[in-house]
Amino acid sequence: MEMFKRDNLLARRRKRTKGHPKKLTHKLAFSGDRAGAADSYATTTFTPSDYSLEDGFTISFWVRPDEPMNQIQHFLGSRHTSDGGNVEFTFGVHSNGNIHIKVGEKFVSGIDNPMEVGKWYNWVLTYTGEDSTRDFADSGEDERYVRLWVNNDPRMTVNTNSRWRYPHNTPIYFGGRNNEGAGYGNGFACTIDNVAIYNTSFDIDGTFANEVYNGGIDYDHLTNGKSGLVGYWKFNEGSGTTITDHSGEGNHGTFGAISGQTTAYPIWESRQ
């Protein structure tokens, strides 16, 4: 009798789901720039100083490293030098294998790297900025703090004194770094998904990092009630050469190519 009930239940479930497959979503894979690689990347029109990120920001993204982490490689970012200082907004790994980031004028490359090739990781990084009155006005010591969580694990929570005193007007790239005047460089063979940038630093204790990580790779930054979302790329197109910016700011991504190699594009991958 119990077996009969179970078989009927399974049959009803199959009937309800027939013709309604699980929704496919997508991610975007980049080649990196080692010898023989296609040098694939994507451009955007998102420039950090357009949104005053020097005064504080939060960034969240999911990434899967697809090659050994033994050279300076960037998942995304840009470098700007023509307005008085060498400032960056870059996130990746160093040749020593450690996590390697630069926010404003200071590199940090001594952060232990927990990542393994072929596995997915969520990064949440927050910077309290040059203007402490925007974020934590009651705690002046929090000014210029950089904090990083990887898969909800705190990798950096101390003050790195990351000054950001000059404009940064070079748009960010995905799959590498956009070097002002030179373009694509420091490419990373990696796969990227669900990138969100806020122009406020609202995570001081890891609450948001915990929320995003436990929400999974499809966490929706449009419906979480947070303010200040200025860039949001879901990477769900699955075809074509455009990555839509869902923040409403219109800084869409576009597949890039090295020296006119229009076939050297990132590759859409599907997932369920």
mmCIF file with all atom_site columns, N, CA, C and O in Angstrom, residues 5 110 146 204 213 264:
data_model
loop_
_atom_site.group_PDB
_atom_site.id
_atom_site.type_symbol
_atom_site.label_atom_id
_atom_site.label_alt_id
_atom_site.label_comp_id
_atom_site.label_asym_id
_atom_site.label_entity_id
_atom_site.label_seq_id
_atom_site.pdbx_PDB_ins_code
_atom_site.Cartn_x
_atom_site.Cartn_y
_atom_site.Cartn_z
_atom_site.occupancy
_atom_site.B_iso_or_equiv
_atom_site.pdbx_formal_charge
_atom_site.auth_seq_id
_atom_site.auth_comp_id
_atom_site.auth_asym_id
_atom_site.auth_atom_id
_atom_site.pdbx_PDB_model_num
ATOM 1  N N  . LYS A 1 5   ? 1.161  4.321  -2.876  1.00 0.00 ? 5   LYS A N  1
ATOM 2  C CA . LYS A 1 5   ? 1.027  5.752  -2.606  1.00 0.00 ? 5   LYS A CA 1
ATOM 3  C C  . LYS A 1 5   ? 2.243  6.521  -3.108  1.00 0.00 ? 5   LYS A C  1
ATOM 4  O O  . LYS A 1 5   ? 2.124  7.592  -3.694  1.00 0.00 ? 5   LYS A O  1
ATOM 5  N N  . GLY A 1 110 ? 48.941 40.459 0.236   1.00 0.00 ? 110 GLY A N  1
ATOM 6  C CA . GLY A 1 110 ? 49.324 39.477 1.237   1.00 0.00 ? 110 GLY A CA 1
ATOM 7  C C  . GLY A 1 110 ? 48.151 38.750 1.860   1.00 0.00 ? 110 GLY A C  1
ATOM 8  O O  . GLY A 1 110 ? 48.252 38.217 2.965   1.00 0.00 ? 110 GLY A O  1
ATOM 9  N N  . VAL A 1 146 ? 39.269 48.779 4.226   1.00 0.00 ? 146 VAL A N  1
ATOM 10 C CA . VAL A 1 146 ? 38.909 47.796 3.196   1.00 0.00 ? 146 VAL A CA 1
ATOM 11 C C  . VAL A 1 146 ? 38.637 46.477 3.898   1.00 0.00 ? 146 VAL A C  1
ATOM 12 O O  . VAL A 1 146 ? 39.458 46.017 4.703   1.00 0.00 ? 146 VAL A O  1
ATOM 13 N N  . ILE A 1 204 ? 29.890 46.324 7.436   1.00 0.00 ? 204 ILE A N  1
ATOM 14 C CA . ILE A 1 204 ? 31.007 46.507 8.363   1.00 0.00 ? 204 ILE A CA 1
ATOM 15 C C  . ILE A 1 204 ? 31.293 45.247 9.157   1.00 0.00 ? 204 ILE A C  1
ATOM 16 O O  . ILE A 1 204 ? 32.406 45.045 9.640   1.00 0.00 ? 204 ILE A O  1
ATOM 17 N N  . TYR A 1 213 ? 26.144 35.213 0.182   1.00 0.00 ? 213 TYR A N  1
ATOM 18 C CA . TYR A 1 213 ? 26.680 33.854 0.043   1.00 0.00 ? 213 TYR A CA 1
ATOM 19 C C  . TYR A 1 213 ? 25.585 32.809 0.252   1.00 0.00 ? 213 TYR A C  1
ATOM 20 O O  . TYR A 1 213 ? 25.465 31.845 -0.531  1.00 0.00 ? 213 TYR A O  1
ATOM 21 N N  . ALA A 1 264 ? 37.773 36.126 -30.982 1.00 0.00 ? 264 ALA A N  1
ATOM 22 C CA . ALA A 1 264 ? 38.384 35.947 -29.659 1.00 0.00 ? 264 ALA A CA 1
ATOM 23 C C  . ALA A 1 264 ? 37.481 36.528 -28.586 1.00 0.00 ? 264 ALA A C  1
ATOM 24 O O  . ALA A 1 264 ? 37.847 37.469 -27.888 1.00 0.00 ? 264 ALA A O  1
#
